[in-house]
PDB file of C-alpha atoms in Angstrom:
ATOM      1  CA  MET A   1       3.725 -19.563  12.850  1.00 50.00           C
ATOM      2  CA  SER A   2       3.215 -16.330  14.698  1.00 78.00           C
ATOM      3  CA  LYS A   3       6.340 -14.377  15.672  1.00 95.00           C
ATOM      4  CA  ILE A   4       7.407 -11.617  17.919  1.00 98.00           C
ATOM      5  CA  ILE A   5      10.314  -9.796  16.350  1.00 98.00           C
ATOM      6  CA  ASP A   6      12.580  -6.761  17.120  1.00 98.00           C
ATOM      7  CA  ILE A   7      14.021  -4.854  14.143  1.00 98.00           C
ATOM      8  CA  SER A   8      16.267  -1.972  13.163  1.00 97.00           C
ATOM      9  CA  HIS A   9      17.543  -0.487   9.965  1.00 97.00           C
ATOM     10  CA  HIS A  10      20.003  -3.467   9.823  1.00 96.00           C
ATOM     11  CA  GLN A  11      16.991  -5.472   8.433  1.00 97.00           C
ATOM     12  CA  GLY A  12      16.922  -3.123   5.449  1.00 96.00           C
ATOM     13  CA  ASP A  13      13.603  -2.643   3.534  1.00 98.00           C
ATOM     14  CA  ILE A  14      10.956  -4.988   5.000  1.00 98.00           C
ATOM     15  CA  ASP A  15       7.949  -6.165   2.876  1.00 98.00           C
ATOM     16  CA  TRP A  16       5.325  -5.761   5.512  1.00 98.00           C
ATOM     17  CA  SER A  17       2.682  -7.062   3.156  1.00 97.00           C
ATOM     18  CA  LYS A  18       4.340 -10.426   3.544  1.00 97.00           C
ATOM     19  CA  ALA A  19       5.977 -10.149   7.034  1.00 97.00           C
ATOM     20  CA  SER A  20       2.549  -9.237   8.535  1.00 96.00           C
ATOM     21  CA  LYS A  21       1.314 -12.693   7.732  1.00 95.00           C
ATOM     22  CA  GLU A  22       3.788 -14.183  10.273  1.00 96.00           C
ATOM     23  CA  VAL A  23       4.387 -11.391  12.789  1.00 97.00           C
ATOM     24  CA  ASP A  24       2.171 -10.906  15.860  1.00 96.00           C
ATOM     25  CA  LEU A  25       4.274  -8.168  17.359  1.00 98.00           C
ATOM     26  CA  ALA A  26       7.067  -5.903  16.176  1.00 98.00           C
ATOM     27  CA  ILE A  27       9.387  -4.051  18.395  1.00 98.00           C
ATOM     28  CA  ILE A  28      11.015  -1.241  16.467  1.00 98.00           C
ATOM     29  CA  ARG A  29      14.372   0.506  17.215  1.00 98.00           C
ATOM     30  CA  ILE A  30      14.099   4.219  17.163  1.00 98.00           C
ATOM     31  CA  GLN A  31      17.517   5.358  18.033  1.00 98.00           C
ATOM     32  CA  TYR A  32      20.942   4.428  19.476  1.00 97.00           C
ATOM     33  CA  GLY A  33      21.635   6.957  22.114  1.00 95.00           C
ATOM     34  CA  THR A  34      20.817  10.458  20.624  1.00 92.00           C
ATOM     35  CA  SER A  35      23.549  10.438  18.004  1.00 88.00           C
ATOM     36  CA  THR A  36      22.211   7.797  15.716  1.00 95.00           C
ATOM     37  CA  ILE A  37      18.650   7.854  14.644  1.00 97.00           C
ATOM     38  CA  ASP A  38      17.334   4.578  13.113  1.00 97.00           C
ATOM     39  CA  ARG A  39      17.073   5.186   9.372  1.00 97.00           C
ATOM     40  CA  LYS A  40      14.029   2.882   8.951  1.00 98.00           C
ATOM     41  CA  TYR A  41      12.052   3.524  11.968  1.00 98.00           C
ATOM     42  CA  VAL A  42       9.309   5.743  10.399  1.00 98.00           C
ATOM     43  CA  GLN A  43       9.128   3.239   7.346  1.00 98.00           C
ATOM     44  CA  ASN A  44       8.817   0.355   9.740  1.00 98.00           C
ATOM     45  CA  ILE A  45       6.118   1.967  11.846  1.00 98.00           C
ATOM     46  CA  ASN A  46       4.155   2.963   8.758  1.00 98.00           C
ATOM     47  CA  GLY A  47       4.374  -0.434   7.356  1.00 98.00           C
ATOM     48  CA  CYS A  48       3.208  -2.079  10.543  1.00 98.00           C
ATOM     49  CA  LYS A  49       0.225   0.252  10.822  1.00 97.00           C
ATOM     50  CA  LYS A  50      -0.746  -0.231   7.182  1.00 97.00           C
ATOM     51  CA  TYR A  51      -0.789  -4.059   7.634  1.00 97.00           C
ATOM     52  CA  ASN A  52      -2.171  -4.053  11.236  1.00 95.00           C
ATOM     53  CA  VAL A  53       0.979  -5.376  13.020  1.00 97.00           C
ATOM     54  CA  PRO A  54       1.007  -4.173  16.692  1.00 97.00           C
ATOM     55  CA  ILE A  55       4.202  -2.141  17.572  1.00 98.00           C
ATOM     56  CA  GLY A  56       6.389  -1.364  20.522  1.00 98.00           C
ATOM     57  CA  VAL A  57       9.497   0.882  20.273  1.00 98.00           C
ATOM     58  CA  TYR A  58      12.894   0.792  21.890  1.00 98.00           C
ATOM     59  CA  ILE A  59      16.034   2.910  22.444  1.00 98.00           C
ATOM     60  CA  TYR A  60      19.519   1.478  22.721  1.00 98.00           C
ATOM     61  CA  VAL A  61      21.004   3.628  25.455  1.00 98.00           C
ATOM     62  CA  THR A  62      24.514   4.958  25.677  1.00 97.00           C
ATOM     63  CA  PHE A  63      24.676   7.205  28.581  1.00 97.00           C
ATOM     64  CA  LYS A  64      27.506   7.485  31.133  1.00 96.00           C
ATOM     65  CA  ASN A  65      25.494   9.258  33.900  1.00 97.00           C
ATOM     66  CA  LYS A  66      22.020  10.281  34.975  1.00 97.00           C
ATOM     67  CA  THR A  67      22.085  13.612  33.104  1.00 97.00           C
ATOM     68  CA  GLU A  68      22.874  11.923  29.814  1.00 97.00           C
ATOM     69  CA  ALA A  69      20.312   9.188  30.516  1.00 98.00           C
ATOM     70  CA  LEU A  70      17.480  11.762  30.866  1.00 98.00           C
ATOM     71  CA  ALA A  71      18.411  13.583  27.822  1.00 97.00           C
ATOM     72  CA  GLN A  72      18.234  10.361  25.888  1.00 98.00           C
ATOM     73  CA  ALA A  73      14.903   9.487  27.487  1.00 98.00           C
ATOM     74  CA  ARG A  74      13.491  12.928  26.515  1.00 98.00           C
ATOM     75  CA  ASP A  75      14.667  12.662  23.009  1.00 97.00           C
ATOM     76  CA  PHE A  76      13.309   9.138  22.613  1.00 98.00           C
ATOM     77  CA  TYR A  77       9.842   9.971  23.944  1.00 98.00           C
ATOM     78  CA  GLU A  78       9.455  13.124  21.975  1.00 97.00           C
ATOM     79  CA  ARG A  79      10.583  11.640  18.720  1.00 97.00           C
ATOM     80  CA  VAL A  80       8.172   8.723  18.797  1.00 97.00           C
ATOM     81  CA  GLN A  81       5.180   9.511  21.021  1.00 96.00           C
ATOM     82  CA  ALA A  82       3.034  10.938  18.142  1.00 96.00           C
ATOM     83  CA  HIS A  83       3.188   7.510  16.648  1.00 97.00           C
ATOM     84  CA  LYS A  84       1.296   6.106  19.729  1.00 95.00           C
ATOM     85  CA  PRO A  85       3.385   2.814  20.228  1.00 97.00           C
ATOM     86  CA  LEU A  86       1.890   0.295  22.583  1.00 97.00           C
ATOM     87  CA  PHE A  87       5.033   0.257  24.874  1.00 98.00           C
ATOM     88  CA  TYR A  88       8.543   1.712  25.192  1.00 98.00           C
ATOM     89  CA  VAL A  89      11.621  -0.214  25.846  1.00 98.00           C
ATOM     90  CA  VAL A  90      14.954   0.846  27.390  1.00 98.00           C
ATOM     91  CA  ASP A  91      17.726  -1.348  26.020  1.00 98.00           C
ATOM     92  CA  VAL A  92      20.684  -1.520  28.462  1.00 98.00           C
ATOM     93  CA  GLU A  93      23.374  -3.850  27.492  1.00 96.00           C
ATOM     94  CA  GLU A  94      26.805  -2.077  27.469  1.00 95.00           C
ATOM     95  CA  SER A  95      28.458   0.081  30.086  1.00 94.00           C
ATOM     96  CA  PHE A  96      30.091   2.649  27.736  1.00 95.00           C
ATOM     97  CA  GLY A  97      32.728   3.200  30.506  1.00 94.00           C
ATOM     98  CA  ALA A  98      30.197   4.020  33.206  1.00 96.00           C
ATOM     99  CA  ILE A  99      30.487   2.676  36.673  1.00 97.00           C
ATOM    100  CA  VAL A 100      27.710   0.348  37.864  1.00 97.00           C
ATOM    101  CA  GLN A 101      26.160   2.863  40.120  1.00 97.00           C
ATOM    102  CA  ASN A 102      25.737   5.313  37.237  1.00 98.00           C
ATOM    103  CA  ILE A 103      24.144   2.670  35.023  1.00 98.00           C
ATOM    104  CA  VAL A 104      21.641   1.773  37.608  1.00 98.00           C
ATOM    105  CA  GLN A 105      20.740   5.393  38.375  1.00 98.00           C
ATOM    106  CA  GLY A 106      20.642   6.235  34.702  1.00 98.00           C
ATOM    107  CA  THR A 107      18.449   3.343  33.820  1.00 98.00           C
ATOM    108  CA  GLN A 108      16.076   4.012  36.638  1.00 98.00           C
ATOM    109  CA  ALA A 109      15.798   7.662  35.675  1.00 98.00           C
ATOM    110  CA  ILE A 110      14.802   6.703  32.084  1.00 98.00           C
ATOM    111  CA  ILE A 111      12.214   4.266  33.270  1.00 97.00           C
ATOM    112  CA  ASP A 112      10.779   6.750  35.721  1.00 97.00           C
ATOM    113  CA  TYR A 113      10.709   9.494  33.133  1.00 97.00           C
ATOM    114  CA  LEU A 114       8.785   7.266  30.735  1.00 97.00           C
ATOM    115  CA  LYS A 115       6.348   5.829  33.356  1.00 96.00           C
ATOM    116  CA  ASP A 116       5.595   9.458  34.472  1.00 95.00           C
ATOM    117  CA  LYS A 117       4.250   9.861  30.889  1.00 95.00           C
ATOM    118  CA  GLY A 118       1.639   7.287  31.591  1.00 93.00           C
ATOM    119  CA  VAL A 119       3.009   4.641  29.141  1.00 95.00           C
ATOM    120  CA  LYS A 120       3.843   0.981  29.360  1.00 96.00           C
ATOM    121  CA  VAL A 121       7.672   0.449  29.811  1.00 97.00           C
ATOM    122  CA  GLY A 122       9.887  -2.513  29.441  1.00 98.00           C
ATOM    123  CA  LEU A 123      13.530  -3.158  30.424  1.00 98.00           C
ATOM    124  CA  TYR A 124      15.734  -5.073  27.957  1.00 98.00           C
ATOM    125  CA  THR A 125      19.113  -6.165  29.379  1.00 98.00           C
ATOM    126  CA  GLY A 126      21.695  -8.744  28.446  1.00 96.00           C
ATOM    127  CA  HIS A 127      21.799 -12.232  30.267  1.00 96.00           C
ATOM    128  CA  HIS A 128      25.430 -11.534  31.049  1.00 95.00           C
ATOM    129  CA  PHE A 129      24.625  -7.968  32.200  1.00 97.00           C
ATOM    130  CA  TYR A 130      21.716  -8.540  34.365  1.00 97.00           C
ATOM    131  CA  LYS A 131      23.429  -9.431  37.727  1.00 96.00           C
ATOM    132  CA  PRO A 132      27.011  -7.885  37.308  1.00 96.00           C
ATOM    133  CA  TYR A 133      25.430  -4.496  36.430  1.00 97.00           C
ATOM    134  CA  LYS A 134      22.701  -4.748  39.158  1.00 97.00           C
ATOM    135  CA  MET A 135      19.835  -4.523  36.684  1.00 97.00           C
ATOM    136  CA  ASP A 136      17.945  -6.756  39.214  1.00 96.00           C
ATOM    137  CA  THR A 137      17.718  -3.666  41.469  1.00 97.00           C
ATOM    138  CA  VAL A 138      16.022  -1.421  38.828  1.00 97.00           C
ATOM    139  CA  LYS A 139      12.325  -1.128  39.491  1.00 95.00           C
ATOM    140  CA  ASN A 140       9.078   0.399  38.218  1.00 95.00           C
ATOM    141  CA  TYR A 141       9.089  -0.990  34.713  1.00 96.00           C
ATOM    142  CA  ASP A 142       6.170  -3.072  33.478  1.00 96.00           C
ATOM    143  CA  PHE A 143       7.993  -6.004  31.904  1.00 97.00           C
ATOM    144  CA  LEU A 144      11.357  -7.581  31.668  1.00 97.00           C
ATOM    145  CA  TRP A 145      13.022  -8.754  28.297  1.00 98.00           C
ATOM    146  CA  ILE A 146      16.238 -10.873  28.338  1.00 97.00           C
ATOM    147  CA  PRO A 147      18.112 -12.513  25.519  1.00 97.00           C
ATOM    148  CA  ARG A 148      19.672 -15.935  25.784  1.00 96.00           C
ATOM    149  CA  TYR A 149      20.679 -17.704  22.617  1.00 93.00           C
ATOM    150  CA  GLY A 150      21.144 -21.495  22.062  1.00 86.00           C
ATOM    151  CA  LEU A 151      23.447 -23.160  19.529  1.00 81.00           C
ATOM    152  CA  THR A 152      20.851 -23.158  16.876  1.00 80.00           C
ATOM    153  CA  SER A 153      18.020 -20.817  15.840  1.00 79.00           C
ATOM    154  CA  ALA A 154      15.545 -22.832  17.946  1.00 80.00           C
ATOM    155  CA  PRO A 155      14.895 -22.002  21.599  1.00 83.00           C
ATOM    156  CA  GLY A 156      17.596 -23.417  23.863  1.00 85.00           C
ATOM    157  CA  LEU A 157      18.185 -22.817  27.530  1.00 88.00           C
ATOM    158  CA  LYS A 158      15.806 -20.281  29.056  1.00 93.00           C
ATOM    159  CA  PRO A 159      17.120 -17.299  30.803  1.00 95.00           C
ATOM    160  CA  ASP A 160      18.307 -18.017  34.405  1.00 94.00           C
ATOM    161  CA  TYR A 161      16.191 -15.042  35.520  1.00 94.00           C
ATOM    162  CA  PRO A 162      12.325 -14.580  35.505  1.00 94.00           C
ATOM    163  CA  CYS A 163      11.387 -12.476  32.552  1.00 96.00           C
ATOM    164  CA  ASP A 164       8.344 -11.761  30.419  1.00 96.00           C
ATOM    165  CA  LEU A 165      10.027 -11.897  27.037  1.00 97.00           C
ATOM    166  CA  TRP A 166      12.813 -14.059  25.970  1.00 96.00           C
ATOM    167  CA  GLN A 167      14.884 -13.234  22.909  1.00 97.00           C
ATOM    168  CA  PHE A 168      15.988 -16.739  21.920  1.00 96.00           C
ATOM    169  CA  THR A 169      17.846 -16.236  18.707  1.00 95.00           C
ATOM    170  CA  GLU A 170      19.330 -13.547  16.390  1.00 95.00           C
ATOM    171  CA  LYS A 171      19.269 -15.946  13.510  1.00 94.00           C
ATOM    172  CA  GLY A 172      15.502 -16.151  12.839  1.00 95.00           C
ATOM    173  CA  THR A 173      13.804 -15.828   9.603  1.00 96.00           C
ATOM    174  CA  VAL A 174      10.609 -14.112   8.549  1.00 97.00           C
ATOM    175  CA  VAL A 175       8.992 -13.972   5.132  1.00 97.00           C
ATOM    176  CA  GLY A 176       9.419 -10.431   3.629  1.00 97.00           C
ATOM    177  CA  ILE A 177      12.671  -9.824   5.634  1.00 97.00           C
ATOM    178  CA  LYS A 178      16.060 -10.373   3.979  1.00 95.00           C
ATOM    179  CA  GLY A 179      18.676 -11.999   6.272  1.00 93.00           C
ATOM    180  CA  ASN A 180      18.466 -12.781   9.919  1.00 95.00           C
ATOM    181  CA  VAL A 181      16.095 -11.253  12.486  1.00 97.00           C
ATOM    182  CA  ASP A 182      15.748 -11.547  16.294  1.00 97.00           C
ATOM    183  CA  LEU A 183      12.911 -13.751  17.456  1.00 97.00           C
ATOM    184  CA  ASN A 184      11.320 -13.686  20.907  1.00 96.00           C
ATOM    185  CA  VAL A 185       8.763 -15.738  22.879  1.00 96.00           C
ATOM    186  CA  LEU A 186       6.635 -15.075  25.816  1.00 95.00           C
ATOM    187  CA  ASN A 187       8.226 -16.390  28.974  1.00 93.00           C
ATOM    188  CA  GLY A 188       6.008 -15.278  31.896  1.00 89.00           C
ATOM    189  CA  SER A 189       2.423 -15.004  32.960  1.00 90.00           C
ATOM    190  CA  LYS A 190       1.653 -12.041  30.583  1.00 92.00           C
ATOM    191  CA  PRO A 191      -0.260 -13.126  27.443  1.00 93.00           C
ATOM    192  CA  LEU A 192       0.370 -11.654  24.029  1.00 94.00           C
ATOM    193  CA  SER A 193      -2.742  -9.591  24.388  1.00 93.00           C
ATOM    194  CA  TRP A 194      -1.058  -7.735  27.313  1.00 94.00           C
ATOM    195  CA  PHE A 195       1.625  -6.442  24.917  1.00 96.00           C
ATOM    196  CA  THR A 196      -0.682  -5.796  21.879  1.00 93.00           C
ATOM    197  CA  ASN A 197      -3.709  -4.466  23.678  1.00 82.00           C
ATOM    198  CA  ILE A 198      -5.761  -6.860  21.538  1.00 62.00           C
ATOM    199  CA  VAL A 199      -8.064  -8.375  24.171  1.00 47.00           C
ATOM    200  CA  ASP A 200     -11.400  -9.835  24.293  1.00 44.00           C
ATOM    201  CA  GLN A 201     -14.233  -8.114  26.258  1.00 41.00           C
ATOM    202  CA  ASN A 202     -14.025 -10.407  29.257  1.00 47.00           C
ATOM    203  CA  GLU A 203     -10.237  -9.376  29.641  1.00 46.00           C
ATOM    204  CA  LYS A 204     -11.135  -5.689  29.313  1.00 47.00           C
ATOM    205  CA  ASP A 205     -13.886  -5.971  31.960  1.00 49.00           C
ATOM    206  CA  ASP A 206     -11.551  -7.908  34.325  1.00 52.00           C
ATOM    207  CA  ASP A 207      -8.960  -5.154  34.136  1.00 62.00           C
ATOM    208  CA  LYS A 208     -11.164  -2.164  34.313  1.00 67.00           C
ATOM    209  CA  MET A 209     -10.853   0.205  37.348  1.00 73.00           C
ATOM    210  CA  GLN A 210     -12.967  -0.941  40.161  1.00 74.00           C
ATOM    211  CA  PHE A 211     -14.531   1.445  42.563  1.00 74.00           C
ATOM    212  CA  SER A 212     -16.233   1.136  46.023  1.00 70.00           C
ATOM    213  CA  ASN A 213     -17.972   3.326  48.660  1.00 65.00           C
ATOM    214  CA  GLU A 214     -14.574   4.062  50.086  1.00 63.00           C
ATOM    215  CA  THR A 215     -12.776   4.715  46.803  1.00 72.00           C
ATOM    216  CA  THR A 216     -15.274   6.276  44.541  1.00 84.00           C
ATOM    217  CA  LYS A 217     -14.620   7.527  41.032  1.00 84.00           C
ATOM    218  CA  ASP A 218     -14.649  11.074  42.118  1.00 84.00           C
ATOM    219  CA  THR A 219     -12.314  10.451  45.112  1.00 87.00           C
ATOM    220  CA  VAL A 220      -9.782   8.617  42.953  1.00 88.00           C
ATOM    221  CA  ARG A 221      -9.941  11.412  40.310  1.00 89.00           C
ATOM    222  CA  ASP A 222      -9.460  14.063  42.798  1.00 88.00           C
ATOM    223  CA  TYR A 223      -6.512  12.215  44.322  1.00 90.00           C
ATOM    224  CA  ILE A 224      -4.827  11.908  40.925  1.00 90.00           C
ATOM    225  CA  LYS A 225      -5.545  15.607  40.018  1.00 90.00           C
ATOM    226  CA  GLN A 226      -4.039  16.869  43.365  1.00 90.00           C
ATOM    227  CA  THR A 227      -0.893  15.026  42.628  1.00 90.00           C
ATOM    228  CA  VAL A 228      -0.764  16.392  39.034  1.00 89.00           C
ATOM    229  CA  ASP A 229      -1.251  19.882  40.515  1.00 90.00           C
ATOM    230  CA  LYS A 230       1.640  19.141  42.843  1.00 87.00           C
ATOM    231  CA  LYS A 231       3.760  18.177  39.890  1.00 86.00           C
ATOM    232  CA  LEU A 232       4.373  14.782  41.340  1.00 87.00           C
ATOM    233  CA  ILE A 233       3.070  13.021  38.222  1.00 83.00           C
ATOM    234  CA  ASP A 234       2.450  13.984  34.567  1.00 81.00           C
ATOM    235  CA  LYS A 235      -0.971  15.200  33.431  1.00 82.00           C
ATOM    236  CA  LEU A 236      -1.131  12.254  31.093  1.00 76.00           C
ATOM    237  CA  TRP A 237      -2.172  10.135  34.058  1.00 85.00           C
ATOM    238  CA  LEU A 238      -5.277  12.252  34.564  1.00 84.00           C
ATOM    239  CA  ASP A 239      -6.067  12.032  30.903  1.00 80.00           C
ATOM    240  CA  LYS A 240      -5.634   8.337  31.064  1.00 80.00           C
ATOM    241  CA  PHE A 241      -8.229   8.160  33.964  1.00 85.00           C
ATOM    242  CA  ASP A 242     -10.724  10.526  32.266  1.00 81.00           C
ATOM    243  CA  ASN A 243     -10.608   8.556  29.019  1.00 75.00           C
ATOM    244  CA  GLY A 244     -11.328   5.232  30.785  1.00 76.00           C
ATOM    245  CA  THR A 245      -8.068   3.463  29.870  1.00 76.00           C
ATOM    246  CA  MET A 246      -6.553   3.377  33.324  1.00 80.00           C
ATOM    247  CA  THR A 247      -6.542  -0.110  34.794  1.00 80.00           C
ATOM    248  CA  ASN A 248      -6.339  -1.530  38.335  1.00 77.00           C
ATOM    249  CA  GLY A 249      -2.686  -2.223  37.730  1.00 73.00           C
ATOM    250  CA  ASP A 250      -1.963   1.255  36.408  1.00 77.00           C
ATOM    251  CA  TYR A 251      -3.593   2.726  39.588  1.00 81.00           C
ATOM    252  CA  GLU A 252      -1.656   0.518  41.871  1.00 75.00           C
ATOM    253  CA  GLY A 253       1.635   1.301  40.232  1.00 72.00           C
ATOM    254  CA  LEU A 254       0.755   5.056  40.247  1.00 81.00           C
ATOM    255  CA  LYS A 255       0.145   4.994  43.990  1.00 81.00           C
ATOM    256  CA  LEU A 256       3.606   3.632  44.540  1.00 73.00           C
ATOM    257  CA  ILE A 257       5.283   6.350  42.290  1.00 79.00           C
ATOM    258  CA  ILE A 258       3.344   8.997  44.213  1.00 84.00           C
ATOM    259  CA  ALA A 259       4.351   7.520  47.538  1.00 79.00           C
ATOM    260  CA  GLN A 260       8.032   7.505  46.505  1.00 69.00           C
ATOM    261  CA  ARG A 261       7.907  11.104  45.239  1.00 80.00           C
ATOM    262  CA  SER A 262       6.038  12.314  48.318  1.00 78.00           C
ATOM    263  CA  LYS A 263       8.809  11.366  50.726  1.00 69.00           C
TER     264      LYS A 263
END
């Protein structure tokens, strides 16, 4: 059985030679705020890479305002970006005494900061947290991940809100991992390949940037370069275009970011 798991140092030492036979995707905790660095994140990343398990990463945020949120975003990105994860997740599930407005602003600030780096970004937030703390007003992320547990370790009631990943239990089992582990399933239109970047050639061709007489390759590059020069977006977006990894979806999302920041 293929499994999507999320892990932290609470799982201890994982035998990735065994776990890799069951796991299709591992989402690894990097830190809790800025005060607690996950003791096993490097070990888990190296184990996944050795045994070809695709990885995403996440930060459990603890901010009380936008300033603290941005500090945590920078620390998170700088700590893990050299490992080249497939995506970054912002885990927001406690208020830590902050008012709702600050939680929304801080969450949005972290997501925008990461998106500006040209990376794929997810939002994880509690089922009980989503509406009361107005996580439904946060924008600009690439996928939404929500937990909702049933009475057993099997999937129960789906989340009440549309989401791309559903964490259905915290009592899952995986060979090579001692004790319980969170298990997740796809819950939207995005296939596993969207998260892992393991796609067939037809999928790659379908998602490549398309150009026309009105939007030539040179025109699009010039548009991106001008916005980089104006410091509206990070240079990584231009690098992404130049190395041919920018997709139609990336470009449409980028245009929205530029429009918002040009106001």
